[in-house]
mmCIF file of C-alpha atoms (C1' of nucleotides) in Angstrom:
data_model
loop_
_atom_site.group_PDB
_atom_site.id
_atom_site.type_symbol
_atom_site.label_atom_id
_atom_site.label_comp_id
_atom_site.label_asym_id
_atom_site.label_seq_id
_atom_site.Cartn_x
_atom_site.Cartn_y
_atom_site.Cartn_z
ATOM 1 C CA MET A 1196 49.649 -23.754 3.615
ATOM 2 C CA LEU A 1197 49.966 -27.636 3.358
ATOM 3 C CA GLU A 1198 49.120 -27.289 -0.236
ATOM 4 C CA SER A 1199 52.109 -25.034 -1.033
ATOM 5 C CA ILE A 1200 54.281 -27.204 1.039
ATOM 6 C CA ALA A 1201 53.195 -30.464 -0.944
ATOM 7 C CA LEU A 1202 53.759 -28.785 -4.243
ATOM 8 C CA GLY A 1203 57.301 -27.722 -3.001
ATOM 9 C CA MET A 1204 58.232 -31.185 -2.134
ATOM 10 C CA LEU A 1205 57.284 -32.410 -5.618
ATOM 11 C CA LEU A 1206 59.366 -29.750 -7.270
ATOM 12 C CA GLU A 1207 62.346 -32.216 -7.951
ATOM 13 C CA LYS A 1208 60.593 -35.696 -8.196
ATOM 14 C CA ASP A 1209 57.433 -37.555 -8.009
ATOM 15 C CA LEU A 1210 56.463 -38.821 -4.824
ATOM 16 C CA THR A 1211 53.656 -40.739 -3.020
ATOM 17 C CA GLY A 1212 51.644 -39.152 -0.350
ATOM 18 C CA TYR A 1213 53.315 -41.265 2.180
ATOM 19 C CA ASP A 1214 56.806 -40.151 0.883
ATOM 20 C CA ILE A 1215 55.648 -36.299 0.987
ATOM 21 C CA LYS A 1216 54.772 -36.858 4.566
ATOM 22 C CA LYS A 1217 58.370 -38.369 5.152
ATOM 23 C CA PHE A 1218 59.942 -35.364 3.275
ATOM 24 C CA ILE A 1219 57.938 -32.854 5.392
ATOM 25 C CA GLU A 1220 58.854 -34.633 8.569
ATOM 26 C CA ASN A 1221 62.711 -34.762 7.689
ATOM 27 C CA GLY A 1222 62.730 -31.427 6.091
ATOM 28 C CA ILE A 1223 60.604 -29.066 8.048
ATOM 29 C CA GLY A 1224 59.343 -31.318 10.662
ATOM 30 C CA VAL A 1225 61.044 -28.990 13.262
ATOM 31 C CA PHE A 1226 58.542 -26.241 12.735
ATOM 32 C CA TYR A 1227 55.672 -27.720 10.530
ATOM 33 C CA LYS A 1228 53.717 -31.076 11.052
ATOM 34 C CA ALA A 1229 51.308 -32.456 8.649
ATOM 35 C CA SER A 1230 48.976 -35.354 9.386
ATOM 36 C CA PHE A 1231 47.656 -37.779 6.732
ATOM 37 C CA GLY A 1232 44.232 -36.621 7.353
ATOM 38 C CA SER A 1233 45.103 -33.325 6.021
ATOM 39 C CA LEU A 1234 47.727 -34.446 3.393
ATOM 40 C CA TYR A 1235 45.825 -36.741 1.263
ATOM 41 C CA PRO A 1236 42.686 -34.369 0.875
ATOM 42 C CA ALA A 1237 45.124 -31.747 0.057
ATOM 43 C CA LEU A 1238 46.792 -33.775 -2.651
ATOM 44 C CA LYS A 1239 43.142 -34.620 -4.038
ATOM 45 C CA ARG A 1240 42.209 -30.778 -3.973
ATOM 46 C CA LEU A 1241 45.679 -30.168 -5.890
ATOM 47 C CA THR A 1242 44.874 -32.661 -8.537
ATOM 48 C CA GLU A 1243 41.404 -31.432 -8.873
ATOM 49 C CA LYS A 1244 42.677 -27.902 -9.476
ATOM 50 C CA GLY A 1245 45.163 -29.229 -11.998
ATOM 51 C CA TYR A 1246 48.311 -28.390 -10.098
ATOM 52 C CA LEU A 1247 49.189 -32.175 -9.848
ATOM 53 C CA THR A 1248 48.585 -35.364 -11.951
ATOM 54 C CA THR A 1249 48.681 -38.820 -10.588
ATOM 55 C CA ARG A 1250 50.405 -41.994 -11.630
ATOM 56 C CA ASP A 1251 49.297 -45.314 -10.136
ATOM 57 C CA LYS A 1252 52.314 -47.678 -9.863
ATOM 58 C CA PRO A 1253 51.135 -50.463 -7.626
ATOM 59 C CA GLN A 1254 53.981 -52.462 -6.208
ATOM 60 C CA GLY A 1255 52.924 -56.121 -6.283
ATOM 61 C CA SER A 1256 49.482 -55.806 -4.762
ATOM 62 C CA ARG A 1257 50.340 -52.684 -2.729
ATOM 63 C CA LYS A 1258 48.614 -49.511 -3.802
ATOM 64 C CA LYS A 1259 50.947 -46.753 -4.668
ATOM 65 C CA ILE A 1260 50.149 -43.262 -6.298
ATOM 66 C CA PHE A 1261 52.883 -41.024 -7.538
ATOM 67 C CA TYR A 1262 52.053 -37.294 -7.738
ATOM 68 C CA HIS A 1263 53.393 -35.170 -10.446
ATOM 69 C CA ILE A 1264 53.555 -31.386 -10.482
ATOM 70 C CA THR A 1265 52.291 -29.662 -13.565
ATOM 71 C CA GLU A 1266 53.339 -26.443 -15.056
ATOM 72 C CA GLU A 1267 50.366 -24.682 -13.543
ATOM 73 C CA GLY A 1268 51.416 -26.370 -10.213
ATOM 74 C CA ARG A 1269 54.736 -24.713 -10.471
ATOM 75 C CA ASN A 1270 53.500 -21.448 -11.258
ATOM 76 C CA GLN A 1271 50.924 -21.458 -8.080
ATOM 77 C CA PHE A 1272 54.014 -22.750 -6.042
ATOM 78 C CA PHE A 1273 56.378 -19.887 -7.075
ATOM 79 C CA HIS A 1274 53.457 -17.341 -6.704
ATOM 80 C CA TRP A 1275 53.141 -18.624 -3.195
ATOM 81 C CA LEU A 1276 56.825 -18.525 -2.594
ATOM 82 C CA SER A 1277 57.043 -14.922 -3.826
ATOM 83 C CA SER A 1278 54.133 -13.623 -1.959
ATOM 84 C CA PRO A 1279 55.126 -11.073 0.735
ATOM 85 C CA MET A 1280 56.187 -12.298 4.173
ATOM 86 C CA ASP A 1281 54.544 -10.475 7.143
ATOM 87 C CA ILE A 1282 55.929 -10.890 10.456
ATOM 88 C CA PHE A 1283 54.957 -14.068 12.505
ATOM 89 C CA GLU A 1284 51.315 -13.726 13.257
ATOM 90 C CA GLY A 1285 50.723 -17.133 14.803
ATOM 91 C CA THR A 1286 49.547 -17.699 18.237
ATOM 92 C CA ASN A 1287 51.812 -18.908 21.016
ATOM 93 C CA THR A 1288 50.117 -20.852 23.535
ATOM 94 C CA HIS A 1289 53.127 -20.719 26.213
ATOM 95 C CA LEU A 1290 53.267 -17.164 26.047
ATOM 96 C CA ALA A 1291 49.575 -16.775 26.697
ATOM 97 C CA LYS A 1292 50.039 -19.175 29.826
ATOM 98 C CA VAL A 1293 53.058 -17.225 31.189
ATOM 99 C CA TYR A 1294 50.921 -13.959 30.633
ATOM 100 C CA PHE A 1295 48.741 -15.378 33.814
ATOM 101 C CA PHE A 1296 51.651 -16.532 35.751
ATOM 102 C CA ASP A 1297 51.298 -13.616 38.205
ATOM 103 C CA HIS A 1298 48.089 -15.432 39.514
ATOM 104 C CA LEU A 1299 49.779 -18.781 39.839
ATOM 105 C CA GLU A 1300 51.476 -20.139 43.113
ATOM 106 C CA ALA A 1301 55.059 -19.531 43.169
ATOM 107 C CA GLU A 1302 55.999 -23.074 43.568
ATOM 108 C CA ILE A 1303 53.880 -24.526 40.442
ATOM 109 C CA ARG A 1304 55.102 -21.496 38.484
ATOM 110 C CA SER A 1305 58.722 -22.081 38.708
ATOM 111 C CA GLN A 1306 58.102 -25.779 38.304
ATOM 112 C CA GLN A 1307 56.495 -25.094 35.020
ATOM 113 C CA LEU A 1308 59.088 -22.691 33.801
ATOM 114 C CA LEU A 1309 61.841 -24.981 34.826
ATOM 115 C CA GLU A 1310 59.979 -27.987 32.875
ATOM 116 C CA TYR A 1311 59.701 -25.644 29.708
ATOM 117 C CA GLU A 1312 63.533 -24.777 29.990
ATOM 118 C CA ILE A 1313 64.306 -28.311 30.092
ATOM 119 C CA ASN A 1314 62.019 -29.168 27.154
ATOM 120 C CA ASN A 1315 63.572 -26.288 25.165
ATOM 121 C CA ARG A 1316 67.197 -27.708 26.237
ATOM 122 C CA ASN A 1317 66.249 -31.393 24.959
ATOM 123 C CA TYR A 1318 64.952 -29.703 21.942
ATOM 124 C CA LEU A 1319 68.126 -27.790 21.271
ATOM 125 C CA LYS A 1320 70.122 -30.956 21.743
ATOM 126 C CA LYS A 1321 68.118 -32.454 18.960
ATOM 127 C CA LEU A 1322 68.377 -29.646 16.661
ATOM 128 C CA ARG A 1323 72.286 -29.603 17.287
ATOM 129 C CA GLU A 1324 72.782 -33.135 16.322
ATOM 130 C CA LEU A 1325 70.642 -32.460 13.061
ATOM 131 C CA GLU A 1326 73.077 -29.495 12.388
ATOM 132 C CA LYS A 1327 76.191 -31.979 12.976
ATOM 133 C CA GLY A 1328 74.700 -34.328 10.389
ATOM 134 C CA PHE A 1329 74.748 -31.544 7.794
ATOM 135 C CA THR A 1330 77.970 -29.780 8.555
ATOM 136 C CA GLU A 1331 79.733 -32.947 7.340
ATOM 137 C CA LEU A 1332 78.366 -32.675 3.927
ATOM 138 C CA ASP A 1333 80.452 -30.767 1.305
ATOM 139 C CA ASN A 1334 77.664 -29.462 -1.128
ATOM 140 C CA LYS A 1335 76.193 -26.986 1.449
ATOM 141 C CA GLU A 1336 75.750 -24.338 -0.946
ATOM 142 C CA CYS A 1337 73.012 -26.049 -2.757
ATOM 143 C CA PHE A 1338 70.875 -26.158 0.352
ATOM 144 C CA TYR A 1339 71.877 -22.978 2.172
ATOM 145 C CA TYR A 1340 68.348 -21.806 2.594
ATOM 146 C CA LYS A 1341 67.058 -25.205 3.750
ATOM 147 C CA LEU A 1342 69.642 -25.272 6.367
ATOM 148 C CA SER A 1343 69.030 -21.787 7.379
ATOM 149 C CA THR A 1344 65.866 -22.616 8.740
ATOM 150 C CA LEU A 1345 67.561 -25.142 10.977
ATOM 151 C CA TYR A 1346 69.915 -22.522 12.359
ATOM 152 C CA TYR A 1347 66.956 -20.159 12.961
ATOM 153 C CA GLY A 1348 65.391 -22.971 15.226
ATOM 154 C CA ILE A 1349 68.785 -23.142 17.028
ATOM 155 C CA CYS A 1350 69.104 -19.551 17.486
ATOM 156 C CA ILE A 1351 65.356 -19.160 18.706
ATOM 157 C CA THR A 1352 65.702 -21.893 20.986
ATOM 158 C CA GLU A 1353 68.797 -20.692 22.593
ATOM 159 C CA GLU A 1354 67.185 -17.219 22.987
ATOM 160 C CA THR A 1355 64.014 -18.896 24.527
ATOM 161 C CA ILE A 1356 66.368 -20.832 27.044
ATOM 162 C CA ARG A 1357 67.953 -17.685 28.039
ATOM 163 C CA TRP A 1358 64.729 -15.906 28.576
ATOM 164 C CA CYS A 1359 63.316 -18.765 30.505
ATOM 165 C CA ARG A 1360 66.282 -19.016 32.786
ATOM 166 C CA HIS A 1361 66.196 -15.009 33.548
ATOM 167 C CA ILE A 1362 62.511 -15.054 34.321
ATOM 168 C CA ARG A 1363 62.642 -18.267 36.299
ATOM 169 C CA MET A 1364 65.272 -16.450 38.500
ATOM 170 C CA GLN A 1365 63.225 -13.202 38.443
ATOM 171 C CA LYS A 1366 65.955 -11.089 37.556
ATOM 172 C CA PRO A 1367 64.984 -7.546 36.148
ATOM 173 C CA LEU A 1368 63.446 -7.700 32.755
ATOM 174 C CA THR A 1369 65.239 -4.775 31.471
ATOM 175 C CA ASP A 1370 68.519 -6.866 31.894
ATOM 176 C CA LEU A 1371 67.388 -9.070 29.338
ATOM 177 C CA LEU A 1372 68.108 -6.597 26.523
ATOM 178 C CA GLU A 1373 71.666 -5.877 27.519
ATOM 179 C CA ARG A 1374 73.412 -9.019 26.372
ATOM 180 C CA GLU A 1375 77.236 -9.394 26.335
ATOM 181 C CA ARG A 1376 77.076 -13.058 27.637
ATOM 182 C CA MET B 489 42.641 -21.974 24.170
ATOM 183 C CA LEU B 490 40.532 -19.098 23.707
ATOM 184 C CA GLU B 491 38.207 -20.432 26.457
ATOM 185 C CA SER B 492 41.114 -20.570 28.920
ATOM 186 C CA ILE B 493 42.228 -17.090 27.935
ATOM 187 C CA ALA B 494 38.637 -15.728 28.352
ATOM 188 C CA LEU B 495 38.531 -17.285 31.790
ATOM 189 C CA GLY B 496 41.877 -15.723 32.663
ATOM 190 C CA MET B 497 40.547 -12.161 31.592
ATOM 191 C CA LEU B 498 37.820 -12.704 33.992
ATOM 192 C CA LEU B 499 39.809 -13.522 37.131
ATOM 193 C CA GLU B 500 39.928 -10.045 38.591
ATOM 194 C CA LYS B 501 36.580 -8.503 37.374
ATOM 195 C CA ASP B 502 33.328 -9.148 35.491
ATOM 196 C CA LEU B 503 33.481 -8.027 31.706
ATOM 197 C CA THR B 504 31.445 -7.877 28.578
ATOM 198 C CA GLY B 505 32.456 -9.929 25.593
ATOM 199 C CA TYR B 506 33.427 -6.779 23.935
ATOM 200 C CA ASP B 507 35.724 -5.854 27.006
ATOM 201 C CA ILE B 508 37.295 -9.232 26.822
ATOM 202 C CA LYS B 509 38.241 -8.691 23.322
ATOM 203 C CA LYS B 510 39.854 -5.399 24.253
ATOM 204 C CA PHE B 511 41.625 -7.022 27.055
ATOM 205 C CA ILE B 512 43.079 -9.727 24.632
ATOM 206 C CA GLU B 513 44.073 -7.064 22.127
ATOM 207 C CA ASN B 514 45.810 -5.016 24.816
ATOM 208 C CA GLY B 515 47.289 -7.820 26.871
ATOM 209 C CA ILE B 516 48.385 -10.643 24.494
ATOM 210 C CA GLY B 517 47.423 -9.142 21.381
ATOM 211 C CA VAL B 518 51.128 -9.256 20.336
ATOM 212 C CA PHE B 519 51.104 -13.062 20.012
ATOM 213 C CA TYR B 520 47.323 -13.973 20.252
ATOM 214 C CA LYS B 521 44.363 -12.685 18.327
ATOM 215 C CA ALA B 522 40.771 -13.564 18.819
ATOM 216 C CA SER B 523 37.625 -12.440 16.712
ATOM 217 C CA PHE B 524 34.160 -11.993 18.078
ATOM 218 C CA GLY B 525 33.131 -14.817 15.818
ATOM 219 C CA SER B 526 34.931 -17.146 18.117
ATOM 220 C CA LEU B 527 34.814 -15.118 21.385
ATOM 221 C CA TYR B 528 30.946 -14.974 21.686
ATOM 222 C CA PRO B 529 30.334 -18.766 20.866
ATOM 223 C CA ALA B 530 33.142 -19.702 23.563
ATOM 224 C CA LEU B 531 31.665 -17.316 26.141
ATOM 225 C CA LYS B 532 28.401 -19.304 25.416
ATOM 226 C CA ARG B 533 30.177 -22.825 25.927
ATOM 227 C CA LEU B 534 31.743 -21.519 29.158
ATOM 228 C CA THR B 535 28.444 -20.553 30.523
ATOM 229 C CA GLU B 536 26.937 -23.751 29.368
ATOM 230 C CA LYS B 537 29.550 -25.554 31.295
ATOM 231 C CA GLY B 538 28.924 -23.731 34.323
ATOM 232 C CA TYR B 539 32.259 -21.781 34.227
ATOM 233 C CA LEU B 540 30.743 -18.514 33.843
ATOM 234 C CA THR B 541 27.496 -16.830 34.832
ATOM 235 C CA THR B 542 25.990 -13.868 33.084
ATOM 236 C CA ARG B 543 24.424 -10.737 34.335
ATOM 237 C CA ASP B 544 22.359 -8.609 31.874
ATOM 238 C CA LYS B 545 23.083 -4.837 32.728
ATOM 239 C CA PRO B 546 21.509 -2.952 29.650
ATOM 240 C CA GLN B 547 22.758 0.492 29.345
ATOM 241 C CA GLY B 548 19.996 2.744 28.105
ATOM 242 C CA SER B 549 18.683 0.481 25.423
ATOM 243 C CA ARG B 550 22.076 -0.866 24.592
ATOM 244 C CA LYS B 551 22.342 -4.518 25.214
ATOM 245 C CA LYS B 552 25.116 -5.452 27.657
ATOM 246 C CA ILE B 553 26.107 -8.752 29.052
ATOM 247 C CA PHE B 554 28.557 -9.060 31.842
ATOM 248 C CA TYR B 555 30.306 -12.422 32.468
ATOM 249 C CA HIS B 556 31.266 -13.558 35.983
ATOM 250 C CA ILE B 557 33.719 -16.622 36.654
ATOM 251 C CA THR B 558 32.333 -19.349 38.829
ATOM 252 C CA GLU B 559 34.429 -21.414 41.309
ATOM 253 C CA GLU B 560 34.530 -24.253 38.769
ATOM 254 C CA GLY B 561 35.524 -21.574 36.255
ATOM 255 C CA ARG B 562 38.492 -20.738 38.318
ATOM 256 C CA ASN B 563 39.476 -24.409 38.856
ATOM 257 C CA GLN B 564 39.364 -25.052 35.357
ATOM 258 C CA PHE B 565 41.410 -21.972 34.539
ATOM 259 C CA PHE B 566 44.105 -23.016 37.249
ATOM 260 C CA HIS B 567 44.050 -26.414 35.894
ATOM 261 C CA TRP B 568 44.914 -25.092 32.367
ATOM 262 C CA LEU B 569 47.398 -22.810 33.862
ATOM 263 C CA SER B 570 49.164 -25.509 35.654
ATOM 264 C CA SER B 571 49.208 -28.045 32.816
ATOM 265 C CA PRO B 572 52.565 -28.817 31.354
ATOM 266 C CA MET B 573 54.429 -26.539 28.872
ATOM 267 C CA ASP B 574 55.723 -28.502 25.865
ATOM 268 C CA ILE B 575 57.995 -26.726 23.572
ATOM 269 C CA PHE B 576 56.589 -24.386 20.921
ATOM 270 C CA GLU B 577 54.951 -26.781 18.285
ATOM 271 C CA GLY B 578 53.166 -24.201 16.238
ATOM 272 C CA THR B 579 53.714 -23.973 12.550
ATOM 273 C CA ASN B 580 55.712 -21.091 11.150
ATOM 274 C CA THR B 581 54.833 -20.040 7.631
ATOM 275 C CA HIS B 582 57.864 -18.101 7.109
ATOM 276 C CA LEU B 583 60.155 -20.666 7.689
ATOM 277 C CA ALA B 584 58.344 -22.988 5.617
ATOM 278 C CA LYS B 585 58.866 -20.602 2.685
ATOM 279 C CA VAL B 586 62.389 -19.904 3.490
ATOM 280 C CA TYR B 587 63.003 -23.593 3.214
ATOM 281 C CA PHE B 588 62.162 -23.550 -0.414
ATOM 282 C CA PHE B 589 64.244 -20.401 -1.097
ATOM 283 C CA ASP B 590 66.959 -22.353 -2.702
ATOM 284 C CA HIS B 591 64.717 -22.796 -5.679
ATOM 285 C CA LEU B 592 63.813 -18.972 -5.937
ATOM 286 C CA GLU B 593 65.433 -16.428 -8.162
ATOM 287 C CA ALA B 594 68.284 -14.501 -6.196
ATOM 288 C CA GLU B 595 66.670 -11.276 -6.753
ATOM 289 C CA ILE B 596 63.125 -11.913 -5.554
ATOM 290 C CA ARG B 597 64.516 -13.860 -2.748
ATOM 291 C CA SER B 598 66.618 -11.044 -1.348
ATOM 292 C CA GLN B 599 63.770 -8.831 -1.733
ATOM 293 C CA GLN B 600 61.716 -11.085 0.229
ATOM 294 C CA LEU B 601 64.034 -11.243 2.970
ATOM 295 C CA LEU B 602 64.677 -7.659 3.094
ATOM 296 C CA GLU B 603 60.890 -7.074 3.386
ATOM 297 C CA TYR B 604 60.658 -9.422 6.114
ATOM 298 C CA GLU B 605 63.538 -7.901 7.920
ATOM 299 C CA ILE B 606 62.027 -4.234 7.637
ATOM 300 C CA ASN B 607 58.594 -5.809 8.861
ATOM 301 C CA ASN B 608 60.330 -7.178 11.979
ATOM 302 C CA ARG B 609 62.164 -3.874 12.591
ATOM 303 C CA ASN B 610 58.869 -2.099 12.474
ATOM 304 C CA TYR B 611 57.401 -4.483 14.877
ATOM 305 C CA LEU B 612 60.207 -4.473 17.152
ATOM 306 C CA LYS B 613 59.686 -0.595 17.119
ATOM 307 C CA LYS B 614 56.083 -1.178 18.348
ATOM 308 C CA LEU B 615 57.215 -3.593 21.037
ATOM 309 C CA ARG B 616 59.778 -1.077 22.364
ATOM 310 C CA GLU B 617 57.128 1.774 22.514
ATOM 311 C CA LEU B 618 54.780 -0.460 24.631
ATOM 312 C CA GLU B 619 57.795 -1.412 26.842
ATOM 313 C CA LYS B 620 58.655 2.334 27.368
ATOM 314 C CA GLY B 621 54.912 2.765 28.486
ATOM 315 C CA PHE B 622 55.407 0.129 31.234
ATOM 316 C CA THR B 623 58.763 1.151 32.421
ATOM 317 C CA GLU B 624 57.391 4.442 33.626
ATOM 318 C CA LEU B 625 54.893 2.431 35.949
ATOM 319 C CA ASP B 626 56.036 1.932 39.484
ATOM 320 C CA ASN B 627 54.271 -1.337 40.477
ATOM 321 C CA LYS B 628 55.877 -3.356 38.174
ATOM 322 C CA GLU B 629 56.344 -6.320 40.479
ATOM 323 C CA CYS B 630 52.570 -6.986 40.307
ATOM 324 C CA PHE B 631 52.841 -8.129 36.792
ATOM 325 C CA TYR B 632 56.333 -9.243 36.197
ATOM 326 C CA TYR B 633 55.067 -12.334 34.160
ATOM 327 C CA LYS B 634 52.615 -10.235 31.981
ATOM 328 C CA LEU B 635 55.629 -7.886 31.155
ATOM 329 C CA SER B 636 57.895 -10.766 30.410
ATOM 330 C CA THR B 637 55.955 -11.812 27.607
ATOM 331 C CA LEU B 638 56.602 -8.575 26.176
ATOM 332 C CA TYR B 639 60.357 -8.916 26.630
ATOM 333 C CA TYR B 640 59.993 -12.400 25.204
ATOM 334 C CA GLY B 641 58.703 -10.669 21.939
ATOM 335 C CA ILE B 642 61.432 -8.215 21.825
ATOM 336 C CA CYS B 643 64.297 -10.620 22.447
ATOM 337 C CA ILE B 644 62.866 -13.064 19.702
ATOM 338 C CA THR B 645 62.206 -10.323 17.268
ATOM 339 C CA GLU B 646 65.769 -8.839 17.618
ATOM 340 C CA GLU B 647 67.075 -12.495 17.130
ATOM 341 C CA THR B 648 65.109 -12.838 13.998
ATOM 342 C CA ILE B 649 66.353 -9.576 12.587
ATOM 343 C CA ARG B 650 69.896 -10.725 13.312
ATOM 344 C CA TRP B 651 69.236 -14.029 11.517
ATOM 345 C CA CYS B 652 67.491 -12.249 8.622
ATOM 346 C CA ARG B 653 70.299 -9.854 8.024
ATOM 347 C CA HIS B 654 72.917 -12.689 8.392
ATOM 348 C CA ILE B 655 71.182 -15.041 5.661
ATOM 349 C CA ARG B 656 70.371 -12.072 3.325
ATOM 350 C CA MET B 657 74.133 -11.249 3.191
ATOM 351 C CA GLN B 658 74.559 -15.259 2.699
ATOM 352 C CA LYS B 659 77.115 -15.284 5.506
ATOM 353 C CA PRO B 660 78.414 -18.679 6.632
ATOM 354 C CA LEU B 661 75.631 -20.192 8.750
ATOM 355 C CA THR B 662 77.872 -21.439 11.528
ATOM 356 C CA ASP B 663 78.698 -17.936 12.221
ATOM 357 C CA LEU B 664 75.242 -17.394 13.435
ATOM 358 C CA LEU B 665 75.806 -19.353 16.531
ATOM 359 C CA GLU B 666 79.066 -17.564 17.752
ATOM 360 C CA ARG B 667 77.617 -14.362 18.870
ATOM 361 C CA GLU B 668 79.761 -11.644 20.396
ATOM 362 C CA ARG B 669 78.210 -8.796 18.578
ATOM 363 C "C1'" DA C 1306 54.004 -65.248 13.012
ATOM 364 C "C1'" DT C 1307 54.878 -60.796 15.106
ATOM 365 C "C1'" DG C 1308 55.935 -56.290 14.857
ATOM 366 C "C1'" DA C 1309 57.471 -52.347 12.340
ATOM 367 C "C1'" DC C 1310 56.775 -49.837 8.584
ATOM 368 C "C1'" DC C 1311 54.590 -48.816 4.029
ATOM 369 C "C1'" DA C 1312 50.320 -47.114 2.057
ATOM 370 C "C1'" DT C 1313 45.835 -44.718 1.415
ATOM 371 C "C1'" DG C 1314 41.783 -43.181 3.024
ATOM 372 C "C1'" DT C 1315 37.366 -41.412 5.746
ATOM 373 C "C1'" DA C 1316 34.306 -39.374 9.588
ATOM 374 C "C1'" DA C 1317 33.715 -36.725 13.512
ATOM 375 C "C1'" DT C 1318 35.271 -33.158 15.580
ATOM 376 C "C1'" DT C 1319 37.949 -28.730 16.695
ATOM 377 C "C1'" DG C 1320 38.680 -24.393 16.716
ATOM 378 C "C1'" DG C 1321 39.036 -21.177 14.541
ATOM 379 C "C1'" DT C 1322 38.136 -17.238 10.204
ATOM 380 C "C1'" DT C 1323 35.560 -13.664 7.299
ATOM 381 C "C1'" DA C 1324 31.532 -11.559 6.213
ATOM 382 C "C1'" DC C 1325 26.955 -10.370 7.323
ATOM 383 C "C1'" DA C 1326 23.376 -8.419 10.170
ATOM 384 C "C1'" DT C 1327 21.775 -5.015 13.484
ATOM 385 C "C1'" DG C 1328 21.361 -1.298 16.238
ATOM 386 C "C1'" DA C 1329 22.832 2.207 20.262
ATOM 387 C "C1'" DT C 1330 26.182 5.764 21.781
ATOM 388 C "C1'" DT C 1331 29.779 9.058 21.780
ATOM 389 C "C1'" DT C 1332 32.730 12.364 19.462
ATOM 390 C "C1'" DA C 1333 34.521 15.838 16.174
ATOM 391 C "C1'" DT D 228 25.335 14.759 11.119
ATOM 392 C "C1'" DA D 229 28.805 11.675 9.955
ATOM 393 C "C1'" DA D 230 32.075 8.575 11.697
ATOM 394 C "C1'" DA D 231 33.925 6.000 14.943
ATOM 395 C "C1'" DT D 232 33.412 3.066 18.535
ATOM 396 C "C1'" DC D 233 30.349 0.290 21.383
ATOM 397 C "C1'" DA D 234 27.921 -4.161 21.583
ATOM 398 C "C1'" DT D 235 26.053 -8.785 20.322
ATOM 399 C "C1'" DG D 236 25.422 -12.352 17.420
ATOM 400 C "C1'" DT D 237 24.914 -15.840 13.315
ATOM 401 C "C1'" DA D 238 26.313 -18.520 8.822
ATOM 402 C "C1'" DA D 239 29.249 -20.173 5.722
ATOM 403 C "C1'" DC D 240 33.639 -21.517 5.349
ATOM 404 C "C1'" DC D 241 38.273 -23.454 6.302
ATOM 405 C "C1'" DA D 242 42.141 -26.013 7.548
ATOM 406 C "C1'" DA D 243 43.415 -28.700 10.342
ATOM 407 C "C1'" DT D 244 43.276 -32.840 14.230
ATOM 408 C "C1'" DT D 245 42.508 -37.406 16.102
ATOM 409 C "C1'" DA D 246 40.573 -41.791 15.516
ATOM 410 C "C1'" DC D 247 39.178 -45.209 12.860
ATOM 411 C "C1'" DA D 248 39.240 -48.680 8.872
ATOM 412 C "C1'" DT D 249 41.793 -51.422 5.785
ATOM 413 C "C1'" DG D 250 45.351 -53.973 3.874
ATOM 414 C "C1'" DG D 251 50.340 -55.088 1.971
ATOM 415 C "C1'" DT D 252 55.398 -55.862 2.850
ATOM 416 C "C1'" DC D 253 59.680 -56.793 5.226
ATOM 417 C "C1'" DA D 254 62.958 -58.281 8.710
ATOM 418 C "C1'" DT D 255 63.517 -60.974 13.036
#
DNA sequence: ATGACCATGTAATTGGTTACATGATTTA
DNA sequence: TAAATCATGTAACCAATTACATGGTCAT
């Protein structure tokens, strides 16, 4: 996963490990996190496999290693990019918790759900600010899909908030599916 | 995570490791998977920590170990259950892929997205069937929250399908947020 | 000169996975 | 009697995390 993402970040220009981390944070940080502890070894592996080459460009006495994607690296990346997309299979800690909420005291339960709703509202605010920054640009066609992931985040977060409010108030579950709003 | 879930499954009655796996599959299998390779060691750890006790009840010559949750186990579980819920921090492979779709040939891209939409539709069908099975029961109040996770799955999957169709047709992204439908 | 940021890396640990190994019981 | 399911477990592996370790550069 991280290997593919690192390759993707190097498609357009050579970057250092530190840069790649930044690109990941700013680009897909909303739904993907990488730590140096996993990134640097990943870059090493990619280099060993021949998907990347390195160029040392120390600046003053500061170490700096630029990574460059090779032709095989590109192929590998596009192979990953073209591989089938199954439905989301990840695990969701929060849902696992809610599953057991019938056993929890009503007070703690509603406090938990309220907190969750608030966290999601704050998150949504953050996403909306990111969106605002983008809508002001004019060459949006060039990164329609990049932007689409941000919109996915917004839609899903809004839906999560709706769900949260609904079950916090213990409204009938079937009502959740009839949305006019 | 798995340790907490295993404790939760043992709240009501003693179960074997095999049973717990079944309970996980039927209960939260929709958003959480566990393998024997992680479950059995987890049960061992929980026993070592004093959260579980074991009772061997071989049936015929078939080995069978029932796990029983202790008072400390219960405390531990409720501690987890009451711990704060941050927003979803997990990583989503699919979004990571879509992020790079601007680089992909239009044909493969739309094929990928269509496939993803179809997978989600099938998944939604499955969830709706599960839901049907539950709505026929009468004591729904007893597991409102258990059921709520299923409804969350349905809502999010519907939203994912809506998003998918929208970006497949390359409609303006801002339209995604104005929903009358 | 202090703190924020740039920059690379390792070590210990976590929390899983898949594949393997074994064998009993039930059902078609 | 064969296949499916019940039942427990280990070993090799994987992909990540957190914490640690080191040191340079830039702005205040």
